[in-house]
Coordinates of C-alpha atoms and ligand atoms in Angstrom, one line a residue:
M19 CA -0.2 0.0 0.0
P20 CA 1.3 3.6 -0.9
T21 CA 2.6 5.5 2.1
E22 CA 0.0 8.2 2.0
E23 CA -2.8 5.5 1.8
L24 CA -1.1 3.8 4.8
K25 CA -1.3 6.9 7.0
A26 CA -4.6 7.8 5.9
Q27 CA -5.8 4.2 7.1
I28 CA -3.9 4.5 10.4
L29 CA -5.5 8.2 11.0
K30 CA -8.9 6.8 10.4
L31 CA -8.6 3.8 12.6
R32 CA -7.1 5.9 15.3
E33 CA -10.3 7.9 15.4
E34 CA -12.7 5.2 15.3
R35 CA -10.7 3.3 18.2
N36 CA -10.2 6.1 20.3
A37 CA -6.6 5.5 20.2
I38 CA -3.4 7.7 20.8
I39 CA 0.1 7.1 18.8
L40 CA 3.1 7.5 21.0
A41 CA 6.4 7.3 19.1
H42 CA 9.9 7.7 20.7
N43 CA 12.6 10.0 19.3
Y44 CA 14.6 7.3 17.4
Q45 CA 11.5 5.9 15.4
R46 CA 11.5 5.9 11.6
E47 CA 10.6 9.3 10.2
E48 CA 7.1 8.3 8.8
V49 CA 6.2 6.6 12.2
Q50 CA 7.2 9.8 13.9
D51 CA 5.0 11.7 11.2
I52 CA 1.9 9.9 12.0
A53 CA 2.4 10.0 15.9
D54 CA 0.4 11.8 18.3
F55 CA 3.1 12.5 20.4
T56 CA 7.1 12.0 20.0
G57 CA 9.4 11.9 23.0
D58 CA 11.9 10.9 25.3
S59 CA 11.5 8.0 27.8
L60 CA 10.4 10.2 30.5
E61 CA 7.8 12.3 28.8
L62 CA 6.2 9.2 27.0
S63 CA 5.8 7.7 30.6
R64 CA 4.1 10.8 31.6
K65 CA 1.8 10.7 28.7
A66 CA 0.9 7.2 29.3
A67 CA 0.2 8.0 32.8
T68 CA -2.3 11.1 32.1
I69 CA -3.5 10.5 28.6
D70 CA -7.3 10.0 27.9
C71 CA -8.0 7.3 25.3
D72 CA -9.0 3.8 25.0
I73 CA -5.7 2.4 23.5
I74 CA -2.3 3.5 23.2
V75 CA -0.1 2.2 20.1
F76 CA 3.2 2.3 21.4
C77 CA 6.0 2.7 18.7
G78 CA 9.2 2.0 20.5
V79 CA 10.6 -1.0 22.3
N80 CA 8.9 -3.6 24.6
F81 CA 10.0 -1.8 28.1
M82 CA 8.4 1.3 27.0
A83 CA 4.9 -0.3 26.1
E84 CA 5.2 -2.3 29.4
S85 CA 5.7 1.1 31.3
A86 CA 2.6 2.5 29.6
S87 CA 0.7 -0.5 30.6
I88 CA 1.9 -0.5 34.4
L89 CA 1.0 3.4 34.5
S90 CA -2.4 3.0 32.7
P91 CA -4.0 -0.6 33.2
D92 CA -7.4 0.4 32.3
K93 CA -6.1 0.9 28.5
T94 CA -5.0 -1.4 25.7
V95 CA -1.5 -0.9 25.0
L96 CA -0.3 -2.1 21.8
L97 CA 3.3 -2.9 20.6
P98 CA 3.4 -2.8 16.6
A99 CA 6.7 -4.5 16.3
S100 CA 6.0 -7.5 18.5
D101 CA 10.1 -8.4 18.5
A102 CA 11.0 -5.1 19.4
N103 CA 13.2 -5.3 22.5
C104 CA 15.9 -3.5 24.3
P105 CA 19.0 -5.6 24.7
M106 CA 20.1 -3.6 27.6
A107 CA 16.6 -4.3 29.5
D108 CA 17.6 -8.1 29.2
M109 CA 20.9 -7.5 30.9
V110 CA 19.7 -8.0 34.4
T111 CA 17.4 -10.5 35.8
V112 CA 15.7 -10.9 39.2
D113 CA 16.7 -14.2 40.4
T114 CA 17.5 -16.5 37.4
P115 CA 20.9 -16.0 36.3
R116 CA 21.1 -15.9 32.4
E117 CA 23.9 -18.5 30.9
L118 CA 23.7 -16.5 27.6
R119 CA 26.5 -14.5 25.8
M120 CA 24.9 -11.8 24.0
N121 CA 25.8 -10.6 20.7
F122 CA 24.4 -8.0 18.6
P123 CA 24.1 -8.4 14.8
G124 CA 26.0 -5.8 12.9
H125 CA 27.7 -4.7 15.8
D126 CA 30.6 -7.5 16.2
D127 CA 32.8 -5.5 18.1
V128 CA 30.3 -5.9 21.3
S129 CA 29.2 -8.7 23.4
Y130 CA 27.7 -9.1 26.8
E131 CA 28.4 -11.9 29.3
F132 CA 25.9 -12.4 31.8
P133 CA 27.6 -12.4 35.5
E134 CA 27.8 -15.7 36.4
D135 CA 25.2 -16.6 39.4
F136 CA 24.5 -12.8 39.8
T137 CA 21.2 -11.4 39.7
L138 CA 19.4 -8.3 41.2
R139 CA 18.5 -10.5 44.2
S140 CA 21.8 -11.5 44.9
M141 CA 23.0 -7.8 44.6
K142 CA 20.5 -6.6 46.9
E143 CA 21.9 -9.3 49.5
R144 CA 25.4 -8.3 49.0
Y145 CA 24.2 -4.6 49.8
P146 CA 21.4 -5.0 52.2
G147 CA 19.3 -2.0 52.7
V148 CA 20.9 0.0 49.7
P149 CA 18.3 1.8 47.7
V150 CA 17.8 0.3 44.1
V151 CA 17.4 2.7 40.9
S152 CA 16.3 0.8 38.0
Y153 CA 16.8 2.6 34.6
V154 CA 13.4 2.7 32.9
N155 CA 15.1 0.3 30.1
T156 CA 14.3 -2.8 32.4
T157 CA 11.7 -5.6 32.4
A158 CA 8.5 -5.0 34.7
A159 CA 10.0 -7.7 36.9
V160 CA 13.0 -5.6 37.6
K161 CA 11.2 -2.4 38.3
A162 CA 9.1 -4.4 40.6
E163 CA 12.2 -5.1 42.6
S164 CA 13.3 -1.5 42.6
D165 CA 12.7 1.2 45.0
Y166 CA 12.7 3.8 42.2
C167 CA 13.0 4.1 38.4
C168 CA 15.1 6.8 36.6
T169 CA 15.4 7.7 33.0
S170 CA 18.3 9.5 31.0
S171 CA 16.8 12.7 31.8
N172 CA 16.2 12.6 35.4
G173 CA 18.7 10.2 36.8
I174 CA 21.2 12.6 38.7
R175 CA 17.8 14.3 40.3
V176 CA 16.5 10.8 41.6
V177 CA 19.8 9.9 43.0
E178 CA 19.8 12.8 44.5
A179 CA 16.5 13.1 46.0
I180 CA 17.0 9.4 47.9
D181 CA 17.6 9.6 51.3
A182 CA 20.8 7.5 51.3
D183 CA 24.5 7.9 50.9
R184 CA 24.6 4.8 48.7
V185 CA 22.5 3.7 45.9
I186 CA 22.5 0.7 43.4
C187 CA 22.0 1.4 39.6
V188 CA 21.2 -1.1 37.2
P189 CA 21.7 -2.1 34.4
D190 CA 23.5 0.7 32.8
R191 CA 26.9 0.9 33.8
N192 CA 27.5 4.2 31.4
L193 CA 24.3 6.1 32.9
A194 CA 25.5 4.9 36.5
R195 CA 29.1 6.5 35.9
W196 CA 27.4 9.6 34.7
I197 CA 25.5 9.8 37.8
A198 CA 28.5 8.9 40.0
R199 CA 30.3 11.9 38.4
N200 CA 27.5 14.2 39.1
T201 CA 26.9 13.2 42.8
K202 CA 28.4 12.9 45.8
K203 CA 26.8 9.6 46.8
E204 CA 28.5 6.2 46.3
I205 CA 26.9 4.5 43.1
I206 CA 26.9 0.8 43.0
T207 CA 26.8 -0.3 39.1
W208 CA 25.8 -2.9 37.2
D209 CA 27.6 -4.0 33.9
G210 CA 25.1 -3.5 31.5
F211 CA 25.3 -1.2 28.5
C212 CA 23.5 -0.2 25.3
H213 CA 25.1 -1.7 22.3
V214 CA 24.2 1.6 20.0
H215 CA 26.0 4.1 22.3
D216 CA 28.8 1.8 24.1
R217 CA 30.6 1.3 20.7
I218 CA 31.4 4.8 20.5
K219 CA 35.3 5.7 21.5
A220 CA 37.0 9.0 22.1
K221 CA 38.6 8.5 18.8
D222 CA 35.2 8.8 17.1
V223 CA 34.7 12.0 18.8
E224 CA 38.1 13.4 18.0
A225 CA 37.2 12.4 14.4
V226 CA 34.0 13.9 13.5
R227 CA 35.1 17.1 15.6
A228 CA 37.9 17.3 13.4
E229 CA 35.6 17.5 10.4
H230 CA 33.3 20.0 12.2
P231 CA 35.5 21.9 14.5
D232 CA 32.9 24.6 15.1
A233 CA 30.3 22.4 16.1
L234 CA 28.8 21.9 19.7
F235 CA 28.8 18.2 20.7
V236 CA 26.0 16.8 22.9
A237 CA 26.0 13.2 24.3
H238 CA 23.5 10.7 25.4
P239 CA 24.4 9.6 29.0
E240 CA 24.3 5.8 27.7
C241 CA 27.7 6.8 26.0
R242 CA 31.1 5.9 27.8
I243 CA 32.2 8.1 30.4
E244 CA 35.1 9.1 28.3
V245 CA 32.8 10.1 25.4
C246 CA 30.5 12.2 28.1
E247 CA 33.3 14.0 29.4
M248 CA 34.5 15.3 25.9
A249 CA 30.8 16.8 25.7
D250 CA 29.5 20.5 25.6
H251 CA 26.4 18.7 27.1
V252 CA 24.9 15.4 28.3
T253 CA 21.1 14.9 28.4
S254 CA 18.5 12.8 27.1
T255 CA 16.9 12.8 23.6
S256 CA 14.6 15.3 24.3
G257 CA 16.8 16.9 26.2
M258 CA 19.0 17.6 23.2
L259 CA 16.1 19.0 21.3
R260 CA 15.8 21.5 23.9
Y261 CA 19.4 22.2 24.1
C262 CA 19.9 22.5 20.4
H263 CA 16.9 24.7 20.0
E264 CA 17.8 27.0 22.6
S265 CA 21.5 27.3 22.0
P266 CA 22.8 30.1 20.0
G267 CA 25.0 27.6 18.4
R268 CA 24.5 26.8 14.7
K269 CA 26.0 23.4 14.3
F270 CA 25.7 20.1 16.3
I271 CA 27.3 16.8 16.7
I272 CA 24.6 14.5 17.8
G273 CA 25.7 11.5 20.0
T274 CA 22.7 9.4 20.0
E275 CA 20.6 7.1 17.8
T276 CA 20.5 8.8 14.5
G277 CA 16.5 9.0 14.3
L278 CA 16.8 11.8 16.5
L279 CA 18.4 13.9 13.7
Y280 CA 14.7 13.9 11.8
R281 CA 13.1 16.0 14.5
L282 CA 16.3 17.9 15.3
R283 CA 16.5 19.2 11.4
L284 CA 12.7 19.5 11.3
E285 CA 12.6 21.9 14.3
N286 CA 15.6 23.8 13.5
P287 CA 15.8 24.3 9.7
D288 CA 18.3 26.9 10.1
K289 CA 20.9 24.9 12.0
E290 CA 23.2 21.8 10.6
F291 CA 23.3 18.5 12.7
Y292 CA 26.0 15.6 12.2
P293 CA 25.5 12.1 13.7
L294 CA 28.3 11.3 15.9
R295 CA 28.7 8.0 13.7
R296 CA 26.1 7.4 10.9
D297 CA 25.9 3.7 12.0
M298 CA 24.2 4.6 15.8
V299 CA 21.3 3.0 14.6
C300 CA 19.1 0.8 17.1
P301 CA 17.8 -1.9 15.1
N302 CA 15.1 -2.8 17.6
M303 CA 13.7 0.9 17.5
K304 CA 13.4 0.6 13.6
K305 CA 11.3 -2.5 13.7
T306 CA 8.3 -0.7 13.9
S307 CA 6.8 0.5 10.2
L308 CA 3.6 2.3 8.9
S309 CA 2.2 -1.3 8.1
S310 CA 3.0 -2.7 11.6
V311 CA 1.0 0.2 13.1
L312 CA -1.9 -0.3 10.6
F313 CA -1.9 -4.1 11.6
A314 CA -1.9 -3.3 15.1
L315 CA -5.0 -1.1 15.2
E316 CA -6.5 -3.7 12.8
N317 CA -5.9 -6.6 14.6
N318 CA -5.6 -5.3 18.2
T319 CA -2.0 -6.7 18.2
Q320 CA 0.2 -7.0 20.3
V321 CA -1.3 -6.2 23.6
I322 CA 1.0 -5.7 26.3
E323 CA 0.1 -6.7 29.9
V324 CA 1.8 -7.0 33.0
P325 CA 0.7 -9.7 35.8
E326 CA -0.9 -7.7 38.6
D327 CA 1.3 -8.6 41.3
I328 CA 4.1 -7.2 39.5
R329 CA 2.6 -4.3 37.9
V330 CA 1.4 -2.9 41.4
R331 CA 5.0 -3.0 42.6
A332 CA 6.8 -1.8 39.2
K333 CA 4.2 1.3 39.6
R334 CA 5.5 2.1 42.8
A335 CA 9.1 2.4 41.5
L336 CA 7.6 4.3 38.3
D337 CA 5.6 6.6 40.5
R338 CA 8.2 7.4 42.8
M339 CA 10.0 8.9 39.9
L340 CA 7.2 10.7 38.6
E341 CA 6.6 12.5 41.8
I342 CA 10.3 13.4 41.9
L343 CA 10.0 15.5 38.9
Ligands
13P23 P1 16.0 8.7 26.3 O1 14.8 9.2 25.2 O2 15.0 8.7 27.3 O3 17.1 9.3 26.2 O4 16.3 7.1 25.9 C1 17.0 6.7 24.9 C2 17.0 5.2 24.7 O5 17.8 4.6 24.2 C3 15.9 4.6 25.0 O6 15.9 3.2 24.8
SF4_24 FE1 17.8 -0.2 24.1 FE2 20.0 1.0 23.0 FE3 18.0 0.8 21.6 FE4 17.8 2.5 23.3 S1 19.1 2.6 21.7 S2 16.3 0.7 22.7 S3 19.0 1.2 25.1 S4 19.3 -0.8 22.4

């Protein structure tokens, strides 16, 4: 079906079914175009908690749709790309250690070994009484075992708001190190990472800076600490949108998934944006297409639900995060 016809069908069904389409900033351009709201993880969680509709079509990855369902259990949450996962979210489990070594197709320079016999529960036993802050990029089960959630835009503020000198941050070692650099509290880290951001090295920043010496460099906190330390600003995807919009600068190097460049260019036609590396592409974020959105709306697939006992405990961690900001 031609693109315009697909879009028209989606908008018609959206109306008929009283649905709202939410899209993450990394989604394909045409998916962002049909979304009612595009944002970062925090903005999308806030929207999901307050939105008035019967159906939320979540164009993103699994943990995002799960969070929407946790916050809005009375709504039907649909994830159009049924296999859109975030590998980082699978790098920590509650009580069953994984044996697997994780590889990332197309990113052969990275792999992840699950720590032997080590789970979130065993970490909590090792550090009794230390609050756990889980990045929103986690499963509902991990959120349910956590005291707070955080996103890339509020990690430092959440940790600062907790009444404790030591905090456990899972699963992203890079976000945890960035938080540690910006707080006096002791941060206990897990060894997870985002394979899209963690592959970037200081030499990549040097190379792109040599090409664009007068550009400002903004980095996502999922990047390695040495990359974050080279940046003019470190923030979430929507934080980047705000920073680039408000900055008097004209040129920017964007240290995150390339999907963000679409909105940056659309909203700032007089400015120039360069990807830190062209291959900063999250394969899972690109799995959603207009066809899959239409299919989801037509067939009510794939419905994301969280078992009630897990949902209630996971919601507590998300609510505590939303209360801080
Ligand atoms: P934010 O949009 O919240 O910065 O998150 C980035 C990300 O990698 C989501 O998976
Ligand atoms: Fe997960 Fe990284 Fe993709 Fe975000 S960009 S969904 S953290 S793999």
